[in-house]
Tab-separated table of C-alpha atoms in Angstrom:
chain	number	residue	atom	x	y	z
J	8	UNK	CA	235.007	69.289	212.348
J	9	UNK	CA	234.828	69.125	208.467
J	10	UNK	CA	232.321	71.486	207.996
J	11	UNK	CA	233.746	73.776	209.891
J	12	UNK	CA	237.255	73.666	208.329
J	13	UNK	CA	235.170	74.027	204.669
J	14	UNK	CA	233.257	76.826	205.910
J	15	UNK	CA	236.599	78.560	206.835
J	16	UNK	CA	238.090	77.709	203.780
J	17	UNK	CA	235.255	79.233	201.795
J	18	UNK	CA	235.586	82.498	204.172
J	19	UNK	CA	239.090	82.541	203.080
J	20	UNK	CA	238.725	82.163	199.133
J	21	UNK	CA	236.303	85.365	199.724
J	22	UNK	CA	238.700	87.217	201.243
J	23	UNK	CA	241.397	86.670	198.781
J	24	UNK	CA	238.580	87.202	196.065
J	25	UNK	CA	237.701	90.971	197.128
J	26	UNK	CA	241.254	91.907	197.843
J	27	UNK	CA	242.385	90.983	193.909
J	28	UNK	CA	239.545	92.860	193.247
J	29	UNK	CA	240.480	96.355	195.076
J	30	UNK	CA	244.571	95.449	194.020
J	31	UNK	CA	242.786	95.416	190.227
J	32	UNK	CA	240.734	98.587	191.117
J	33	UNK	CA	243.021	100.456	192.682
J	34	UNK	CA	246.424	99.247	191.923
J	35	UNK	CA	246.702	99.435	188.256
J	36	UNK	CA	246.964	102.587	186.535
J	37	UNK	CA	244.041	105.340	185.959
J	38	UNK	CA	243.944	106.781	182.665
J	39	UNK	CA	242.559	110.522	182.645
J	40	UNK	CA	238.706	110.319	181.782
J	41	UNK	CA	237.214	111.122	178.599
J	42	UNK	CA	235.020	113.944	177.985
J	43	UNK	CA	233.827	115.827	175.066
J	44	UNK	CA	235.378	119.207	174.252
J	45	UNK	CA	235.223	122.026	172.198
J	46	UNK	CA	237.803	125.129	171.400
J	47	UNK	CA	236.109	128.430	171.933
J	48	UNK	CA	236.934	130.833	168.554
J	49	UNK	CA	235.716	133.706	167.611
J	50	UNK	CA	232.123	133.453	165.516
J	51	UNK	CA	229.492	135.711	164.444
J	52	UNK	CA	226.058	135.188	166.126
J	53	UNK	CA	222.386	137.144	166.202
J	54	UNK	CA	219.988	136.359	168.928
J	55	UNK	CA	216.400	136.601	167.925
J	56	UNK	CA	213.171	135.964	169.390
J	57	UNK	CA	210.506	133.640	168.115
J	58	UNK	CA	206.765	133.930	168.629
J	59	UNK	CA	203.395	133.232	166.301
J	60	UNK	CA	201.214	136.087	165.857
J	61	UNK	CA	197.842	136.765	163.839
J	62	UNK	CA	197.783	139.108	161.005
J	63	UNK	CA	195.464	142.436	161.568
J	64	UNK	CA	194.512	145.339	159.116
J	65	UNK	CA	196.247	148.865	160.434
J	66	UNK	CA	192.914	150.075	159.437
J	67	UNK	CA	189.429	148.656	160.221
J	68	UNK	CA	186.235	149.927	160.644
J	69	UNK	CA	182.787	148.707	162.110
J	70	UNK	CA	179.493	149.888	161.489
J	71	UNK	CA	177.460	149.236	164.681
J	72	UNK	CA	173.960	150.626	166.355
J	73	UNK	CA	173.985	151.435	169.911
J	74	UNK	CA	169.984	150.788	169.527
J	75	UNK	CA	168.259	148.893	167.370
J	76	UNK	CA	166.636	149.922	164.124
J	77	UNK	CA	164.908	148.496	161.083
J	78	UNK	CA	167.414	148.358	158.379
J	79	UNK	CA	166.450	149.733	154.818
J	80	UNK	CA	168.696	148.621	152.712
J	81	UNK	CA	171.917	147.310	152.081
J	82	UNK	CA	174.552	148.865	149.373
J	83	UNK	CA	177.449	146.581	149.506
J	84	UNK	CA	178.096	142.566	149.871
J	85	UNK	CA	180.948	140.489	151.216
J	86	UNK	CA	184.294	141.142	149.181
J	87	UNK	CA	183.169	145.007	147.408
J	88	UNK	CA	185.724	147.304	147.436
J	89	UNK	CA	184.438	150.420	148.456
J	90	UNK	CA	185.770	154.290	148.852
J	91	UNK	CA	185.731	156.972	151.723
J	92	UNK	CA	182.315	158.119	151.646
J	93	UNK	CA	180.489	155.725	150.058
J	94	UNK	CA	177.090	154.323	151.630
J	95	UNK	CA	177.079	150.584	153.544
J	96	UNK	CA	173.989	150.847	155.502
J	97	UNK	CA	171.008	153.027	155.731
J	98	UNK	CA	168.256	152.735	158.637
J	99	UNK	CA	164.694	153.616	158.685
J	100	UNK	CA	164.729	157.486	158.314
J	101	UNK	CA	160.795	157.952	158.192
J	102	UNK	CA	160.616	159.608	161.618
J	103	UNK	CA	164.018	161.855	161.477
J	104	UNK	CA	162.629	163.050	158.191
J	105	UNK	CA	160.025	164.397	159.039
J	106	UNK	CA	161.752	166.056	162.036
J	107	UNK	CA	164.200	167.525	159.772
J	108	UNK	CA	161.423	168.888	158.022
J	109	UNK	CA	159.870	170.382	160.890
J	110	UNK	CA	163.183	171.951	161.796
J	111	UNK	CA	163.553	173.778	158.394
J	112	UNK	CA	160.017	175.116	159.204
J	113	UNK	CA	160.912	176.268	162.532
J	114	UNK	CA	164.367	177.855	160.992
J	115	UNK	CA	162.457	179.725	158.554
J	116	UNK	CA	159.377	181.021	161.183
J	117	UNK	CA	162.560	182.212	163.078
J	118	UNK	CA	164.314	183.909	160.281
J	119	UNK	CA	160.989	185.574	159.225
J	120	UNK	CA	160.825	187.385	162.694
J	121	UNK	CA	164.167	188.311	162.684
J	122	UNK	CA	163.869	190.447	158.814
J	123	UNK	CA	161.059	192.008	160.495
J	124	UNK	CA	162.408	192.662	164.437
J	125	UNK	CA	164.932	194.180	162.126
J	126	UNK	CA	162.735	196.359	159.379
J	127	UNK	CA	161.221	197.592	162.500
J	128	UNK	CA	163.763	199.036	163.845
J	129	UNK	CA	165.659	200.154	160.860
J	130	UNK	CA	162.109	202.044	160.342
J	131	UNK	CA	162.034	203.416	164.507
J	132	UNK	CA	165.952	204.451	163.610
J	133	UNK	CA	164.917	206.218	160.640
J	134	UNK	CA	162.291	208.496	161.908
J	135	UNK	CA	164.310	209.028	165.168
J	136	UNK	CA	167.295	210.728	162.772
J	137	UNK	CA	164.553	212.385	161.024
J	138	UNK	CA	162.855	214.607	164.152
J	139	UNK	CA	166.216	214.905	165.331
J	140	UNK	CA	167.690	216.604	161.879
J	141	UNK	CA	164.389	218.552	162.140
J	142	UNK	CA	165.040	219.784	166.113
J	143	UNK	CA	168.756	220.942	165.111
J	144	UNK	CA	167.800	223.174	161.548
J	145	UNK	CA	165.341	225.090	163.860
J	146	UNK	CA	167.512	225.596	166.296
J	147	UNK	CA	170.723	226.544	164.326
J	148	UNK	CA	168.101	229.206	162.214
J	149	UNK	CA	168.773	226.627	158.941
J	150	UNK	CA	166.343	226.113	156.404
J	151	UNK	CA	163.799	224.577	157.852
J	152	UNK	CA	163.545	220.626	157.023
J	153	UNK	CA	159.565	221.451	155.562
J	154	UNK	CA	160.772	223.530	153.052
J	155	UNK	CA	163.242	220.612	151.502
J	156	UNK	CA	161.271	217.720	151.844
J	157	UNK	CA	158.080	216.756	150.153
J	158	UNK	CA	154.894	217.731	151.401
J	159	UNK	CA	153.914	214.109	152.650
J	160	UNK	CA	157.241	213.843	154.465
J	161	UNK	CA	157.144	217.173	155.911
J	162	UNK	CA	153.316	216.283	157.388
J	163	UNK	CA	155.396	213.104	159.091
J	164	UNK	CA	158.180	215.391	160.346
J	165	UNK	CA	155.618	217.244	162.038
J	166	UNK	CA	154.349	214.405	163.651
J	167	UNK	CA	157.290	213.249	165.034
J	168	UNK	CA	158.084	216.822	166.489
J	169	UNK	CA	154.394	216.420	168.299
J	170	UNK	CA	154.912	212.513	169.248
J	171	UNK	CA	159.051	212.224	169.013
J	172	UNK	CA	160.765	208.584	169.585
J	173	UNK	CA	162.215	208.264	172.861
J	174	UNK	CA	164.946	206.208	173.462
J	175	UNK	CA	162.951	203.144	175.729
J	176	UNK	CA	160.972	202.332	172.180
J	177	UNK	CA	164.679	202.308	170.498
J	178	UNK	CA	165.800	200.398	173.003
J	179	UNK	CA	162.514	197.625	172.950
J	180	UNK	CA	163.240	197.357	169.690
J	181	UNK	CA	166.233	196.343	169.440
J	182	UNK	CA	165.525	194.037	172.053
J	183	UNK	CA	163.079	192.129	170.279
J	184	UNK	CA	165.867	191.680	167.296
J	185	UNK	CA	167.938	190.389	169.781
J	186	UNK	CA	165.771	187.598	171.088
J	187	UNK	CA	164.494	187.114	167.967
J	188	UNK	CA	168.515	186.319	166.554
J	189	UNK	CA	168.702	184.335	169.835
J	190	UNK	CA	165.566	181.539	167.861
J	191	UNK	CA	167.237	181.959	165.356
J	192	UNK	CA	169.918	180.418	166.260
J	193	UNK	CA	168.360	177.558	168.626
J	194	UNK	CA	166.219	176.634	165.836
J	195	UNK	CA	169.173	176.004	163.487
J	196	UNK	CA	170.929	174.250	166.220
J	197	UNK	CA	167.570	171.850	166.258
J	198	UNK	CA	167.908	171.440	162.453
J	199	UNK	CA	171.815	170.367	163.020
J	200	UNK	CA	170.852	167.676	165.430
J	201	UNK	CA	167.868	166.387	163.502
J	202	UNK	CA	169.775	166.225	160.370
J	203	UNK	CA	172.933	164.591	162.040
J	204	UNK	CA	170.128	162.123	163.894
J	205	UNK	CA	169.384	161.684	159.786
J	206	UNK	CA	173.158	161.064	158.791
J	207	UNK	CA	173.657	158.849	161.501
J	208	UNK	CA	171.025	156.680	160.290
J	209	UNK	CA	173.009	156.205	156.964
J	210	UNK	CA	176.137	154.742	157.375
J	211	UNK	CA	178.778	155.442	155.118
J	212	UNK	CA	182.844	153.808	154.537
J	213	UNK	CA	185.328	156.108	156.926
J	214	UNK	CA	188.160	154.482	154.995
J	215	UNK	CA	188.772	153.306	151.770
J	216	UNK	CA	189.253	149.365	151.753
J	217	UNK	CA	187.633	145.379	151.616
J	218	UNK	CA	183.991	144.538	152.948
J	219	UNK	CA	185.006	141.963	154.801
J	220	UNK	CA	181.599	140.846	156.999
J	221	UNK	CA	177.952	141.845	156.377
J	222	UNK	CA	175.488	141.101	159.038
J	223	UNK	CA	172.709	143.657	157.879
J	224	UNK	CA	169.486	142.363	156.364
J	225	UNK	CA	167.021	144.586	154.663
J	226	UNK	CA	163.703	144.348	156.689
J	227	UNK	CA	165.341	143.315	159.560
J	228	UNK	CA	166.262	144.871	162.941
J	229	UNK	CA	169.732	146.071	163.226
J	230	UNK	CA	171.650	144.219	165.858
J	231	UNK	CA	173.116	145.891	168.880
J	232	UNK	CA	175.717	142.844	169.393
J	233	UNK	CA	177.118	142.657	165.607
J	234	UNK	CA	178.925	144.902	162.871
J	235	UNK	CA	175.988	145.480	160.738
J	236	UNK	CA	179.252	146.248	157.982
J	237	UNK	CA	182.583	145.246	158.571
J	238	UNK	CA	185.254	147.679	156.562
J	239	UNK	CA	189.243	147.043	156.110
J	240	UNK	CA	191.939	148.435	154.140
J	241	UNK	CA	194.100	144.972	153.066
J	242	UNK	CA	197.093	146.771	151.747
J	243	UNK	CA	198.580	147.522	155.236
J	244	UNK	CA	199.067	144.625	157.659
J	245	UNK	CA	199.699	144.251	161.306
J	246	UNK	CA	200.825	141.180	162.888
J	247	UNK	CA	199.993	140.995	166.649
J	248	UNK	CA	201.609	138.811	169.400
J	249	UNK	CA	202.206	137.898	172.328
J	250	UNK	CA	205.535	137.655	174.030
J	251	UNK	CA	206.975	136.583	177.566
J	252	UNK	CA	208.147	138.419	180.456
J	253	UNK	CA	212.025	137.751	179.485
J	254	UNK	CA	211.193	137.768	175.540
J	255	UNK	CA	209.221	141.150	175.936
J	256	UNK	CA	212.193	142.674	178.024
J	257	UNK	CA	214.155	142.199	175.091
J	258	UNK	CA	212.349	143.615	172.329
J	259	UNK	CA	212.394	147.627	171.414
J	260	UNK	CA	210.474	149.735	169.353
J	261	UNK	CA	211.944	149.996	165.876
J	262	UNK	CA	213.203	146.268	166.135
J	263	UNK	CA	213.201	144.195	162.757
J	264	UNK	CA	211.063	141.097	162.317
J	265	UNK	CA	210.849	138.437	159.645
J	266	UNK	CA	207.676	136.771	159.612
J	267	UNK	CA	207.263	133.741	157.739
J	268	UNK	CA	204.116	130.982	157.374
J	269	UNK	CA	203.054	128.448	155.073
J	270	UNK	CA	201.281	130.258	152.802
J	271	UNK	CA	204.288	132.160	152.032
J	272	UNK	CA	206.498	128.912	151.508
J	273	UNK	CA	209.759	129.870	151.373
J	274	UNK	CA	209.406	133.807	150.882
J	275	UNK	CA	209.754	135.667	153.779
J	276	UNK	CA	207.966	139.457	154.763
J	277	UNK	CA	209.941	142.305	156.511
J	278	UNK	CA	208.613	143.958	159.704
J	279	UNK	CA	209.288	146.941	162.063
J	280	UNK	CA	207.704	146.615	165.627
J	281	UNK	CA	205.604	149.818	166.165
J	282	UNK	CA	203.387	149.159	169.411
J	283	UNK	CA	204.857	147.523	172.716
J	284	UNK	CA	201.772	147.202	175.042
J	285	UNK	CA	202.527	149.384	178.392
J	286	UNK	CA	200.862	146.334	180.243
J	287	UNK	CA	201.589	142.727	181.061
J	288	UNK	CA	198.512	140.639	181.395
J	289	UNK	CA	197.931	137.123	182.468
J	290	UNK	CA	194.917	135.489	180.903
J	291	UNK	CA	192.719	132.902	182.984
J	292	UNK	CA	192.872	129.258	181.781
J	293	UNK	CA	190.880	126.439	182.974
J	294	UNK	CA	194.757	125.034	184.718
J	295	UNK	CA	194.249	129.130	186.563
J	296	UNK	CA	196.126	132.218	186.030
J	297	UNK	CA	198.838	131.696	182.664
J	298	UNK	CA	202.410	133.093	182.550
J	299	UNK	CA	201.696	137.478	182.095
J	300	UNK	CA	202.287	138.151	178.314
J	301	UNK	CA	203.031	141.255	176.437
J	302	UNK	CA	201.338	142.177	173.724
J	303	UNK	CA	203.871	143.606	170.574
J	304	UNK	CA	202.531	144.980	167.622
J	305	UNK	CA	204.569	144.717	164.079
J	306	UNK	CA	203.920	146.684	161.065
J	307	UNK	CA	204.394	144.463	157.603
J	308	UNK	CA	206.904	146.501	155.314
J	309	UNK	CA	204.429	145.122	152.478
J	310	UNK	CA	202.131	142.811	153.037
J	311	UNK	CA	201.472	140.012	150.382
J	312	UNK	CA	198.401	138.901	148.956
J	313	UNK	CA	198.526	135.614	150.518
J	314	UNK	CA	198.317	136.559	154.042
J	315	UNK	CA	194.449	136.905	155.483
J	316	UNK	CA	193.579	138.592	158.072
J	317	UNK	CA	193.468	135.965	160.927
J	318	UNK	CA	196.445	133.913	159.323
J	319	UNK	CA	198.945	132.290	162.047
J	320	UNK	CA	201.917	133.356	161.495
J	321	UNK	CA	205.507	132.538	162.637
J	322	UNK	CA	207.652	135.560	163.888
J	323	UNK	CA	211.656	135.942	164.562
J	324	UNK	CA	212.564	139.239	165.724
J	325	UNK	CA	215.782	140.110	165.295
J	326	UNK	CA	217.713	141.121	169.360
J	327	UNK	CA	221.345	141.962	168.154
J	328	UNK	CA	223.613	140.902	166.049
J	329	UNK	CA	227.547	140.662	166.599
J	330	UNK	CA	230.775	139.821	164.530
J	331	UNK	CA	233.783	138.239	165.971
J	332	UNK	CA	232.441	137.452	169.907
J	333	UNK	CA	233.704	134.854	172.060
J	334	UNK	CA	230.892	132.469	172.168
J	335	UNK	CA	230.887	128.883	173.591
J	336	UNK	CA	228.176	126.191	172.863
J	337	UNK	CA	225.080	125.977	174.875
J	338	UNK	CA	225.746	122.437	176.758
J	339	UNK	CA	228.903	123.759	178.063
J	340	UNK	CA	227.066	126.375	180.675
J	341	UNK	CA	226.095	125.361	184.200
J	342	UNK	CA	224.650	127.527	186.671
J	343	UNK	CA	225.439	127.568	190.446
J	344	UNK	CA	222.666	130.133	192.189
J	345	UNK	CA	222.500	133.164	190.729
J	346	UNK	CA	226.001	132.054	188.750
J	347	UNK	CA	226.921	130.519	185.319
J	348	UNK	CA	229.999	128.438	184.686
J	349	UNK	CA	231.674	126.367	182.162
J	350	UNK	CA	234.901	123.765	182.860
J	351	UNK	CA	237.532	124.506	181.189
J	352	UNK	CA	240.184	122.065	180.400
J	353	UNK	CA	243.652	123.275	181.939
J	354	UNK	CA	247.181	120.953	181.312
J	355	UNK	CA	244.536	118.202	181.692
J	356	UNK	CA	242.943	118.910	184.436
J	357	UNK	CA	239.485	120.306	185.305
J	358	UNK	CA	238.931	124.199	185.994
J	359	UNK	CA	235.863	125.497	187.279
J	360	UNK	CA	235.435	128.876	185.421
J	361	UNK	CA	232.770	131.475	186.176
J	362	UNK	CA	231.820	133.191	183.019
J	363	UNK	CA	229.970	136.863	181.849
J	364	UNK	CA	226.921	136.122	179.514
J	365	UNK	CA	226.257	138.342	176.186
J	366	UNK	CA	223.330	137.544	173.719
J	367	UNK	CA	222.457	134.048	172.910
J	368	UNK	CA	220.642	131.920	170.644
J	369	UNK	CA	219.865	127.748	170.319
J	370	UNK	CA	223.237	126.762	169.949
J	371	UNK	CA	225.552	129.466	171.301
J	372	UNK	CA	226.282	131.953	174.267
J	373	UNK	CA	228.579	134.808	174.069
J	374	UNK	CA	231.115	134.965	177.110
J	375	UNK	CA	231.840	138.459	177.348
J	376	UNK	CA	234.173	137.500	180.443
J	377	UNK	CA	235.826	134.126	182.049
J	378	UNK	CA	237.630	132.774	178.474
J	379	UNK	CA	239.957	133.803	175.900
J	380	UNK	CA	239.750	133.006	172.170
J	381	UNK	CA	241.942	129.392	172.528
J	382	UNK	CA	240.467	127.939	175.937
J	383	UNK	CA	238.885	124.551	175.483
J	384	UNK	CA	235.764	123.480	177.861
J	385	UNK	CA	234.115	120.170	178.722
J	386	UNK	CA	230.589	119.429	176.965
J	387	UNK	CA	227.390	118.601	179.013
J	388	UNK	CA	229.022	118.924	182.393
J	389	UNK	CA	228.636	115.759	184.401
J	390	UNK	CA	227.494	116.343	187.983
J	391	UNK	CA	229.845	114.048	189.486
J	392	UNK	CA	232.996	116.278	188.036
J	393	UNK	CA	235.240	118.309	190.605
J	394	UNK	CA	237.959	120.637	190.307
J	395	UNK	CA	241.363	119.299	189.526
J	396	UNK	CA	239.925	115.984	187.417
J	397	UNK	CA	242.054	114.156	185.446
J	398	UNK	CA	240.488	114.522	181.901
J	399	UNK	CA	241.223	114.212	178.469
J	400	UNK	CA	239.289	114.836	175.165
J	401	UNK	CA	237.600	112.430	172.982
J	402	UNK	CA	238.734	111.998	170.032
J	403	UNK	CA	236.586	114.220	167.441
J	404	UNK	CA	236.100	116.673	169.928
J	405	UNK	CA	236.095	119.880	168.310
J	406	UNK	CA	235.545	123.564	168.681
J	407	UNK	CA	232.550	125.376	169.303
């Protein structure tokens, strides 16, 4: 009986303690929830896209061969400065030199045949003219051609009168001349081909610049896999980078970029976007296909000597710059579905407000509609917040 009384007394004490706790929590006055807040004010903002890229020469020449050949002479070494047309490397030209010489002989023989055919045609035409002149004089009663010509020409005239030259003979001579001219042209073309083949074995600089690589060795076979010599113009440089889909959609040809590098220290280099790839590429990796990226090429306004081909640099592309715009800290924003919101503090209570975004950077986001200067917004809103909740900014909460 005594144990039962003690048990009942303990239960009553527990209920009383619980009631006191509920009264303490709900019965005492509840103050507003303290929140961090910022005041919306006009600011100046610049939106940027950041990436890394590689330095590459604007102009670059790689000397390659389609078929292996023996290297006869290497004219340059790494670091040499070369001019346009300067010899870089020569392959063995023994066979092609013989072909050029043979082609020249063929041209000379064809030219001699043309000269002979032309002379023969000229003689036949002169003889025909003389015969026609003699016949015309006899018919008109004029002085005979034999009375005006020396005896040996007069004898020739008499011979032509007995054996006149027919048009068929002239046509045949003209055909022989045309045929010999065609043979000459063919021989000349063969000479050009041989000379081109000869020239292809002597590789020359197509651009003025600096020799970056020399892979050819005298007496060795030229490899078709490696360039024999690489030349680049180091006075003009590009930076090539890959941008993700979102950033690629923001940049435009002609946009400005700022290039920085550890090699440059505090100095930066200005550049201009000159090319944006028309397609996105997803390169395969060990984990699978990566997200698609778009290639961008930036022309440096002035390439410093410290930037060597192949160096990695940091790129800051300026997307937009605006003055006096309404903006909020990035931590004030939250999303529901495809819409963006902030919690605005109105008369000490939360008001869920939809906003439209403009440009942004790492710290702030432009608001094009939904807020005005002087509005107070909550920073780092919690998922426990709700419309109409009573709040009060913490001491020290300031503007955006």
